Coordinates of C-alpha atoms and ligand atoms in Angstrom, one line a residue:
M115 CA 11.4 -31.1 -6.0
K116 CA 11.9 -32.1 -2.4
D117 CA 12.6 -30.2 1.1
C118 CA 15.6 -29.5 2.2
L119 CA 17.1 -30.5 5.7
L120 CA 19.8 -29.3 7.5
I121 CA 20.9 -31.6 10.7
I122 CA 23.2 -30.3 12.8
E123 CA 24.8 -32.3 15.2
D124 CA 28.2 -33.8 16.1
E125 CA 27.0 -37.2 17.3
A126 CA 27.8 -39.1 14.2
L127 CA 25.3 -42.0 14.8
L128 CA 22.0 -40.0 15.9
G129 CA 23.1 -37.4 13.2
N130 CA 23.0 -41.0 10.4
E131 CA 20.0 -42.2 12.0
L132 CA 18.3 -39.1 12.4
A133 CA 19.8 -38.3 7.6
R134 CA 18.7 -42.1 7.3
F135 CA 14.8 -41.7 8.5
F136 CA 13.7 -38.3 7.2
R137 CA 15.2 -39.0 3.4
K138 CA 13.0 -42.1 3.8
Q139 CA 10.0 -39.9 4.9
H140 CA 11.3 -37.8 1.4
W141 CA 13.5 -35.0 2.8
D142 CA 16.4 -33.5 1.0
V143 CA 19.4 -34.0 4.2
S144 CA 22.5 -32.6 4.7
V145 CA 24.9 -33.4 8.2
A146 CA 27.0 -31.3 9.6
V147 CA 29.0 -32.0 12.2
D148 CA 30.0 -28.4 13.9
I149 CA 28.9 -24.9 13.5
K150 CA 31.7 -24.2 10.6
S151 CA 30.8 -27.1 8.4
A152 CA 26.7 -26.0 8.8
R153 CA 27.6 -22.3 7.9
Q154 CA 29.8 -23.0 4.9
F155 CA 26.6 -25.3 4.0
L156 CA 24.2 -22.4 4.8
N157 CA 26.7 -20.0 3.0
G158 CA 27.1 -22.1 -0.5
Q159 CA 24.7 -22.4 -3.6
D160 CA 23.5 -25.7 -3.4
V161 CA 21.6 -26.5 0.3
E162 CA 18.6 -24.2 1.2
P163 CA 17.6 -26.0 4.0
I164 CA 13.4 -24.9 5.0
V165 CA 13.7 -27.1 8.5
I166 CA 17.2 -26.6 10.4
L167 CA 16.9 -29.1 12.9
S168 CA 20.1 -29.0 15.5
D169 CA 22.0 -30.0 19.0
M170 CA 22.9 -27.2 21.1
N171 CA 25.8 -27.3 22.5
L172 CA 28.8 -28.3 19.0
P173 CA 31.9 -28.6 19.5
D174 CA 33.1 -25.2 17.9
G175 CA 30.1 -23.3 19.9
N176 CA 26.7 -22.7 20.8
A177 CA 23.9 -23.3 17.9
L178 CA 21.9 -20.5 19.3
D179 CA 25.1 -17.9 18.6
F180 CA 24.4 -19.3 15.3
L181 CA 21.1 -19.2 14.9
E182 CA 21.3 -15.3 16.7
Q183 CA 24.3 -14.4 13.6
S184 CA 22.9 -16.5 10.8
G185 CA 19.4 -15.8 9.5
S186 CA 19.2 -12.7 7.2
G187 CA 20.2 -13.2 3.3
L188 CA 19.1 -16.6 3.4
P189 CA 15.7 -17.8 2.4
Y190 CA 13.4 -18.1 5.0
A191 CA 13.9 -21.5 7.4
E192 CA 12.3 -22.8 10.9
W193 CA 14.6 -24.0 13.2
I194 CA 14.4 -27.0 15.7
F195 CA 16.4 -27.5 18.6
L196 CA 17.2 -31.0 20.3
T197 CA 18.7 -30.4 23.7
G198 CA 20.1 -32.2 26.3
Y199 CA 17.7 -33.1 30.1
G200 CA 16.8 -30.2 32.0
S201 CA 18.6 -26.9 29.9
V202 CA 15.8 -25.0 30.8
T203 CA 17.7 -22.1 29.9
D204 CA 18.7 -22.8 26.7
S205 CA 15.3 -23.5 25.5
V206 CA 13.4 -20.5 26.1
R207 CA 16.3 -18.2 24.6
A208 CA 15.9 -20.3 21.7
L209 CA 12.6 -19.3 21.3
R210 CA 13.1 -15.9 22.2
L211 CA 15.6 -15.8 19.1
G212 CA 12.5 -17.6 17.1
A213 CA 13.3 -21.1 16.6
Y214 CA 9.9 -23.0 16.4
D215 CA 10.5 -25.4 19.3
F216 CA 12.9 -27.1 20.9
I217 CA 12.8 -31.5 21.6
E218 CA 14.1 -33.6 24.5
K219 CA 17.2 -36.1 23.5
P220 CA 16.1 -38.6 23.2
C221 CA 13.5 -38.3 20.8
E222 CA 10.9 -40.2 19.3
L223 CA 11.0 -40.3 15.8
D224 CA 6.9 -40.0 15.0
R225 CA 7.5 -36.5 17.4
L226 CA 10.1 -35.8 15.3
H227 CA 8.5 -36.5 11.9
M228 CA 5.6 -34.7 12.9
L229 CA 7.5 -30.9 14.5
V230 CA 9.7 -30.8 11.5
E231 CA 6.4 -31.2 8.8
G232 CA 4.9 -28.8 11.2
A233 CA 8.1 -26.3 10.8
A234 CA 7.9 -27.3 7.2
R235 CA 4.2 -25.6 6.5
S236 CA 5.2 -22.8 8.7
A237 CA 8.2 -21.8 6.9
R238 CA 6.8 -22.3 2.8
A239 CA 4.0 -19.8 4.4
Q240 CA 6.2 -17.4 5.7
R241 CA 8.6 -17.7 2.6
R242 CA 5.0 -16.4 0.7
L243 CA 4.6 -13.6 2.4
Q244 CA 8.6 -12.0 2.2
Q245 CA 8.0 -13.1 -1.0
E246 CA 4.3 -11.1 -1.4
T247 CA 6.0 -8.0 0.5
S248 CA 9.9 -8.3 -2.1
Q249 CA 7.2 -8.7 -4.7
H250 CA 5.5 -5.1 -3.4
F251 CA 9.3 -3.2 -2.5
S252 CA 9.9 -4.2 -6.7
R253 CA 6.4 -3.0 -8.0
Y254 CA 6.1 0.1 -5.8
S255 CA 10.2 0.7 -6.0
L256 CA 10.9 4.7 -6.6
D257 CA 11.5 3.8 -10.1
A258 CA 7.7 3.4 -9.8
L259 CA 7.3 7.1 -9.9
I260 CA 7.3 7.5 -13.9
G261 CA 8.3 11.4 -15.4
R262 CA 11.3 12.8 -16.6
S263 CA 10.2 16.5 -15.6
Q264 CA 12.1 18.8 -12.7
K265 CA 9.1 18.1 -10.9
I266 CA 8.6 14.9 -10.8
Q267 CA 13.0 14.6 -10.4
I268 CA 12.6 16.5 -6.9
L269 CA 9.8 14.5 -5.8
R270 CA 12.0 10.8 -5.9
D271 CA 15.0 13.1 -5.0
M272 CA 12.5 14.2 -2.0
L273 CA 11.2 10.3 -1.3
K274 CA 14.6 8.9 -1.6
Q275 CA 15.7 10.8 1.5
L276 CA 12.5 10.4 3.6
A277 CA 12.8 6.8 3.1
N278 CA 15.8 6.3 4.8
V279 CA 14.3 9.0 7.8
P280 CA 12.0 7.4 10.5
F281 CA 9.3 10.1 10.4
S282 CA 5.9 10.1 12.3
S283 CA 3.9 11.8 10.4
L284 CA 3.6 13.7 6.5
V285 CA 0.9 15.2 4.4
I286 CA 0.2 14.6 0.8
S287 CA -0.9 17.0 -1.0
G288 CA -2.0 16.6 -5.0
E289 CA -4.9 16.9 -7.6
T290 CA -7.0 13.9 -7.7
G291 CA -5.7 11.5 -9.7
T292 CA -2.0 12.6 -9.2
G293 CA -0.5 9.9 -7.6
K294 CA -0.7 10.2 -3.7
G295 CA -2.2 6.4 -3.4
L296 CA 1.1 5.4 -5.1
V297 CA 3.7 8.0 -3.1
T298 CA 2.2 6.5 -0.3
R299 CA 3.2 2.7 -1.2
I300 CA 6.7 3.9 -2.4
L301 CA 7.4 5.6 1.0
H302 CA 6.2 2.4 3.0
Y303 CA 8.0 -0.2 0.5
S304 CA 11.2 1.8 0.2
G305 CA 11.6 2.6 4.3
N306 CA 12.4 0.3 7.0
R307 CA 8.4 -0.5 7.8
A308 CA 8.0 -2.0 4.7
S309 CA 7.4 -5.5 5.8
K310 CA 5.1 -4.2 8.2
P311 CA 1.5 -3.8 7.6
L312 CA 0.7 -0.2 5.2
V313 CA -2.9 -0.2 6.2
E314 CA -5.0 2.0 4.5
L315 CA -9.1 4.3 5.3
N316 CA -11.0 6.9 3.3
C317 CA -12.1 9.3 5.0
A318 CA -14.0 10.2 2.4
A319 CA -15.4 7.1 1.4
I320 CA -16.9 6.2 5.0
P321 CA -20.0 7.7 6.8
K322 CA -18.7 10.1 9.7
D323 CA -20.7 8.2 12.3
L324 CA -18.5 4.6 10.8
L325 CA -15.1 6.6 11.1
E326 CA -14.8 6.1 15.0
S327 CA -15.3 3.0 15.6
E328 CA -13.1 1.7 12.5
L329 CA -10.4 4.0 13.7
F330 CA -10.5 3.5 17.3
G331 CA -12.2 -0.3 16.8
Y332 CA -14.5 -1.0 20.0
E333 CA -15.2 -3.5 22.3
A334 CA -18.2 -6.2 22.2
G335 CA -21.0 -4.4 23.1
A336 CA -19.8 -0.7 23.4
F337 CA -22.8 -0.3 20.9
T338 CA -26.0 -2.3 18.8
G339 CA -24.2 -4.5 17.1
A340 CA -20.7 -4.3 18.8
K341 CA -20.7 -8.4 18.8
K342 CA -17.7 -8.8 19.2
R343 CA -14.4 -7.5 19.5
H344 CA -12.4 -5.2 16.9
R345 CA -9.9 -3.9 16.9
G346 CA -8.8 -0.5 14.9
L347 CA -7.5 0.8 12.1
L348 CA -4.9 2.3 14.1
E349 CA -4.1 -1.3 15.9
Q350 CA -4.3 -3.3 12.6
A351 CA -1.9 -1.1 11.4
D352 CA 0.8 -1.3 14.2
T353 CA 4.8 -1.1 13.5
G354 CA 4.1 -0.2 10.8
T355 CA 2.0 2.6 8.3
I356 CA -1.6 4.0 8.7
F357 CA -2.4 5.7 5.5
L358 CA -5.7 8.7 6.0
D359 CA -6.5 9.5 2.7
E360 CA -8.7 12.8 2.2
I361 CA -8.4 13.4 6.2
G362 CA -9.7 16.4 5.5
E363 CA -12.9 15.2 4.8
L364 CA -12.8 14.5 8.7
D365 CA -15.1 15.8 11.4
L366 CA -13.6 18.2 14.1
D367 CA -15.0 15.8 16.2
L368 CA -12.8 13.3 14.8
Q369 CA -10.3 15.4 14.5
G370 CA -10.0 15.9 18.4
K371 CA -9.1 12.3 19.5
L372 CA -7.3 11.5 16.4
L373 CA -4.7 14.2 17.5
K374 CA -5.2 12.6 20.7
A375 CA -3.9 9.1 19.8
V376 CA -1.4 10.6 17.8
E377 CA 0.7 12.5 19.5
E378 CA 0.6 9.6 22.6
L379 CA 0.6 6.8 20.4
K380 CA -2.3 5.0 23.0
F381 CA -6.1 5.7 23.0
R382 CA -9.3 3.6 24.2
R383 CA -11.4 1.5 22.0
L384 CA -15.1 2.5 22.2
G385 CA -16.7 1.2 25.6
S386 CA -13.2 -0.4 26.6
E387 CA -11.6 1.2 30.4
S388 CA -7.9 0.2 29.2
T389 CA -5.8 1.8 26.5
V390 CA -4.0 0.4 24.1
E391 CA -0.2 1.5 22.9
V392 CA 1.0 1.7 19.6
D393 CA 3.4 2.6 17.1
V394 CA 2.8 4.0 13.8
Q395 CA 4.0 6.6 11.1
I396 CA 1.1 8.8 9.3
I397 CA 0.5 9.5 6.2
A398 CA -2.1 11.9 5.5
A399 CA -3.3 12.9 1.9
T400 CA -5.4 16.0 0.9
N401 CA -7.2 16.7 -2.5
R402 CA -7.6 19.8 -1.1
D403 CA -6.4 23.1 0.7
L404 CA -5.7 21.7 3.6
L405 CA -4.2 25.2 5.1
G406 CA -7.2 26.7 4.1
K407 CA -9.7 24.8 5.6
V408 CA -7.3 25.3 9.3
K409 CA -7.5 29.3 8.0
S410 CA -12.2 29.0 7.9
G411 CA -11.0 26.5 11.3
E412 CA -12.7 23.8 9.4
F413 CA -9.0 22.0 9.7
R414 CA -8.0 22.2 13.7
Q415 CA -4.6 24.2 12.9
D416 CA -3.4 21.8 15.9
L417 CA -3.8 18.6 14.6
Y418 CA -2.5 20.4 10.7
H419 CA 0.7 21.1 12.5
R420 CA 1.2 17.7 14.6
L421 CA 0.9 15.7 10.5
S422 CA 2.4 18.2 8.2
V423 CA 6.3 17.8 9.5
L424 CA 7.2 17.2 6.7
N425 CA 4.4 18.0 2.9
I426 CA 5.0 16.7 0.1
H427 CA 3.3 18.6 -2.9
I428 CA 2.6 16.8 -6.0
P429 CA 2.4 19.2 -9.4
P430 CA -0.4 18.1 -11.4
L431 CA -0.1 16.8 -15.0
R432 CA -0.8 20.0 -16.9
E433 CA 2.6 21.7 -15.3
R434 CA 4.3 18.3 -15.9
I435 CA 3.7 17.4 -19.5
E436 CA 6.6 16.3 -20.5
D437 CA 5.9 13.3 -18.1
L438 CA 3.6 12.5 -21.3
R439 CA 6.6 11.3 -22.6
D440 CA 7.0 8.2 -20.5
L441 CA 3.9 7.4 -18.6
V442 CA 2.3 6.9 -22.2
P443 CA 4.5 4.0 -23.6
Q444 CA 4.7 2.8 -19.8
F445 CA 1.1 2.8 -19.3
V446 CA 0.7 1.8 -23.7
A447 CA 3.4 -1.0 -22.5
D448 CA 1.2 -2.4 -19.7
C449 CA -2.4 -2.0 -21.1
N450 CA -0.7 -4.3 -24.1
I451 CA 0.4 -7.4 -21.8
K452 CA -2.9 -7.0 -20.1
T453 CA -5.3 -7.1 -22.8
G454 CA -3.1 -9.2 -25.8
K455 CA -2.7 -6.3 -27.7
N456 CA 0.5 -5.2 -30.0
I457 CA 0.6 -1.2 -30.3
K458 CA 4.0 0.1 -31.0
T459 CA 3.3 3.3 -32.2
I460 CA 1.8 6.5 -31.2
P461 CA 1.7 8.7 -33.9
D462 CA 2.0 12.6 -33.9
S463 CA -1.6 13.5 -34.3
V464 CA -1.7 12.1 -30.8
W465 CA 0.7 13.8 -29.5
D466 CA -0.8 16.5 -29.6
Q467 CA -4.2 16.2 -28.7
L468 CA -2.5 14.6 -25.7
E469 CA 0.1 17.5 -24.3
S470 CA -2.9 20.0 -25.7
Y471 CA -5.0 18.7 -23.3
D472 CA -4.5 20.2 -19.8
W473 CA -5.7 16.5 -17.3
P474 CA -8.4 17.1 -14.7
G475 CA -8.3 14.3 -13.9
N476 CA -4.2 13.6 -13.9
I477 CA -2.3 10.5 -14.6
R478 CA -5.6 8.2 -13.6
E479 CA -7.7 10.4 -16.3
L480 CA -5.1 9.1 -18.6
H481 CA -3.5 5.7 -17.4
N482 CA -8.0 5.6 -18.5
I483 CA -8.1 6.8 -21.1
V484 CA -4.9 4.7 -23.2
E485 CA -7.2 1.6 -21.2
R486 CA -9.8 2.4 -23.0
C487 CA -7.8 3.2 -26.8
V488 CA -5.2 0.3 -26.0
L489 CA -8.3 -2.0 -25.4
L490 CA -9.7 -0.3 -28.9
A491 CA -7.3 -0.4 -31.1
D492 CA -7.8 -2.6 -34.6
S493 CA -3.8 -2.2 -35.5
E494 CA -0.6 -1.7 -34.2
V495 CA -1.0 2.2 -33.9
F496 CA -2.1 4.0 -31.4
P497 CA -6.0 4.7 -32.2
A498 CA -6.6 8.6 -32.3
Q499 CA -10.4 8.2 -33.3
W500 CA -10.5 6.7 -29.1
L501 CA -9.2 10.0 -27.4
Q502 CA -12.3 10.9 -27.2
L503 CA -10.9 14.3 -25.2
P504 CA -13.7 16.5 -24.1
N505 CA -13.8 19.7 -25.8
K506 CA -12.7 22.5 -24.2
N507 CA -14.0 25.1 -26.1
V508 CA -17.3 24.5 -23.8
A509 CA -17.1 28.2 -23.5
A510 CA -19.4 27.7 -26.5
A511 CA -22.4 27.5 -24.4
V512 CA -24.3 30.4 -23.8
V513 CA -26.0 32.1 -20.9
A514 CA -29.4 34.3 -20.5
N515 CA -31.5 35.2 -18.3
D516 CA -32.9 31.8 -15.9
G517 CA -31.9 29.7 -19.0
M518 CA -28.7 29.1 -21.2
F519 CA -28.6 28.4 -24.6
I520 CA -27.0 25.3 -25.7
P521 CA -25.1 25.3 -30.0
L522 CA -26.7 21.9 -31.4
D523 CA -24.3 22.1 -33.7
G524 CA -22.2 19.7 -32.8
S525 CA -18.8 21.4 -30.9
L526 CA -20.1 20.3 -27.4
S527 CA -20.6 16.1 -27.1
L528 CA -23.3 15.3 -24.7
Q529 CA -21.0 14.7 -21.8
D530 CA -19.7 18.7 -22.5
M531 CA -23.3 19.9 -22.0
E532 CA -24.3 18.8 -19.2
K533 CA -20.7 19.2 -18.0
V534 CA -21.7 22.9 -18.4
I535 CA -25.0 23.0 -17.1
I536 CA -24.0 21.3 -13.9
Q537 CA -21.1 24.0 -14.0
E538 CA -24.2 27.5 -14.6
A539 CA -26.0 25.5 -12.1
L540 CA -23.2 24.9 -9.4
S541 CA -22.3 28.9 -10.3
R542 CA -25.7 29.9 -9.7
A543 CA -26.0 28.5 -6.2
N544 CA -22.1 29.7 -5.2
N545 CA -20.1 26.9 -5.6
N546 CA -23.1 25.3 -3.1
V547 CA -23.6 21.2 -4.4
T548 CA -27.3 21.4 -2.0
G549 CA -28.0 25.0 -4.1
A550 CA -27.0 23.5 -7.7
A551 CA -29.1 19.6 -6.6
R552 CA -31.8 21.8 -6.1
L553 CA -31.9 24.0 -9.6
L554 CA -31.5 21.1 -11.0
R555 CA -34.4 18.7 -9.4
A556 CA -31.5 16.3 -8.5
T557 CA -30.6 14.7 -5.3
R558 CA -26.9 15.8 -3.6
E559 CA -25.7 12.3 -4.2
T560 CA -26.5 12.7 -7.9
M561 CA -25.0 16.2 -7.6
R562 CA -21.9 15.2 -5.6
Y563 CA -21.2 12.4 -7.8
R564 CA -21.3 14.4 -11.5
V565 CA -19.8 17.8 -9.1
Q566 CA -16.6 15.3 -8.6
K567 CA -17.0 13.3 -12.4
Y568 CA -16.4 16.3 -14.2
H569 CA -13.5 18.0 -11.6
L570 CA -15.2 20.9 -11.2
K571 CA -14.7 23.4 -8.3
Y572 CA -17.1 23.3 -5.1
D573 CA -17.8 24.6 -1.8
Q574 CA -17.8 21.6 0.5
D575 CA -21.4 22.0 2.2
Ligands
ATP798 N1 4.4 9.3 -11.7 C1 3.5 8.2 -11.7 N2 3.9 7.6 -13.0 C2 3.6 6.6 -12.7 N3 2.1 5.7 -12.3 C3 1.3 6.7 -11.7 C4 2.1 8.5 -11.0 N4 1.5 9.1 -10.4 C5 0.0 8.2 -10.7 N5 0.4 6.9 -11.3 C6 -0.7 5.9 -11.4 O1 -2.0 6.7 -11.2 C7 -3.2 6.5 -10.9 C8 -3.5 7.0 -9.6 O2 -3.1 8.1 -8.8 P1 -2.7 7.1 -7.7 O3 -4.2 7.1 -6.8 O4 -2.0 7.6 -6.4 O5 -3.8 8.8 -7.3 P2 -4.4 9.9 -6.3 O6 -3.5 11.6 -5.7 O7 -3.9 8.9 -5.0 O8 -5.6 9.9 -6.3 P3 -7.1 10.9 -6.0 O9 -6.8 11.8 -4.7 O10 -8.4 10.5 -6.8 O11 -6.8 9.4 -4.4 C9 -2.8 5.2 -9.7 O12 -3.2 3.7 -10.4 C10 -1.1 5.5 -10.1 O13 -0.8 4.5 -9.7
MG799 MG1 -6.4 7.9 -4.0

């Protein structure tokens, strides 16, 4: 399909010459002789110009006023203005209004051609960006939060209200896999910062000594290895949202620096003399009891109060089991598409198992299990044998003195055994991961990984 160029020019001779020239260059050209007809073109169904080439002064008004009024709701187009000699103020205003460029009359056709091609490239890139953003809009609309339970309905209502409020910061709490990341995206993409960046930082995933430079950025030479200036995540999120996941993992020193930056909305890059101002909305998430951490002195009270202007709690799946009836069919449908399977029926025995399990890994665990089952299905029926929900009855293992008795009668899977051993070691080490690791002669990292894998309770050390 040819790209469409709209020429707005009241001098018929010039308008026709330009139209002829660009038609030869394979453009689909429409000519409007005044603002009224240009408006008709733009509002009609047939013409969707990617570039608009316009004279400044038209019989029924100034084209810049027209540019200012039009735009929103239409697919992105770049504007190039044809200006009379010496109309500097108009040209400046044109650029301020976002025009691609202006060119003085009489203009060389070759130069104009280059300009129009450049504008078309730019408009195409903008349209791609718009399209991606709108895909995000629909992917992360309120409907993306599935669930019929009253708790989820209340949450959806809350998110709907928040989308219209320019909040400065907010804390989302909830166990692992309950949907904190999803809720963050919904908040961002349904709010007024939707077309601006959403930048994520998982405070638990980055070594402590790198967190500061990730957040605030640095100047060249700020420390060994800092070769070039680096814009930190706060700066990258300017005008948009920064998502600080697992905020409870920030150490106290950095909490202080973050508080200062959040309060003043400015900070310094590492090694810099000057300050950078930012306008960011903060969403912080935690799967731990942040208030408990405040009480035990591990999290600054002032930062907690600054961030938790608003609090959203996402209840665990076991407290809203009825949501399974919406979540499972949706996940099955998604996985059917992804894997080319065609599961149509979910037997009652499967529902029974799903509804009696307590879902420590919440929706993420559910999603993974559904995905596995769909992948391994060999008919149109959801395969119960691949559910493999962990045995709830791990109490079968018996603790005795320094050791423990583990039955080999099939009541415990190998995974269950590993879980009970680790659980027991943790309890003997007063929930301390390092202590438990010592008991089992494992490294702290291995232990931490397994403790998280089995969703066991432990104390931070
Ligand atoms: N109510 C829901 N409806 C549909 N999908 C959901 C819902 N809640 C969570 N999910 C999906 O479950 C998965 C896990 O959710 P998410 O990553 O947001 O959890 P989380 O709370 O951020 O977990 P973690 O604490 O481990 O980071 C994602 O794929 C998410 O899209
Ligand atoms: Mg998450």
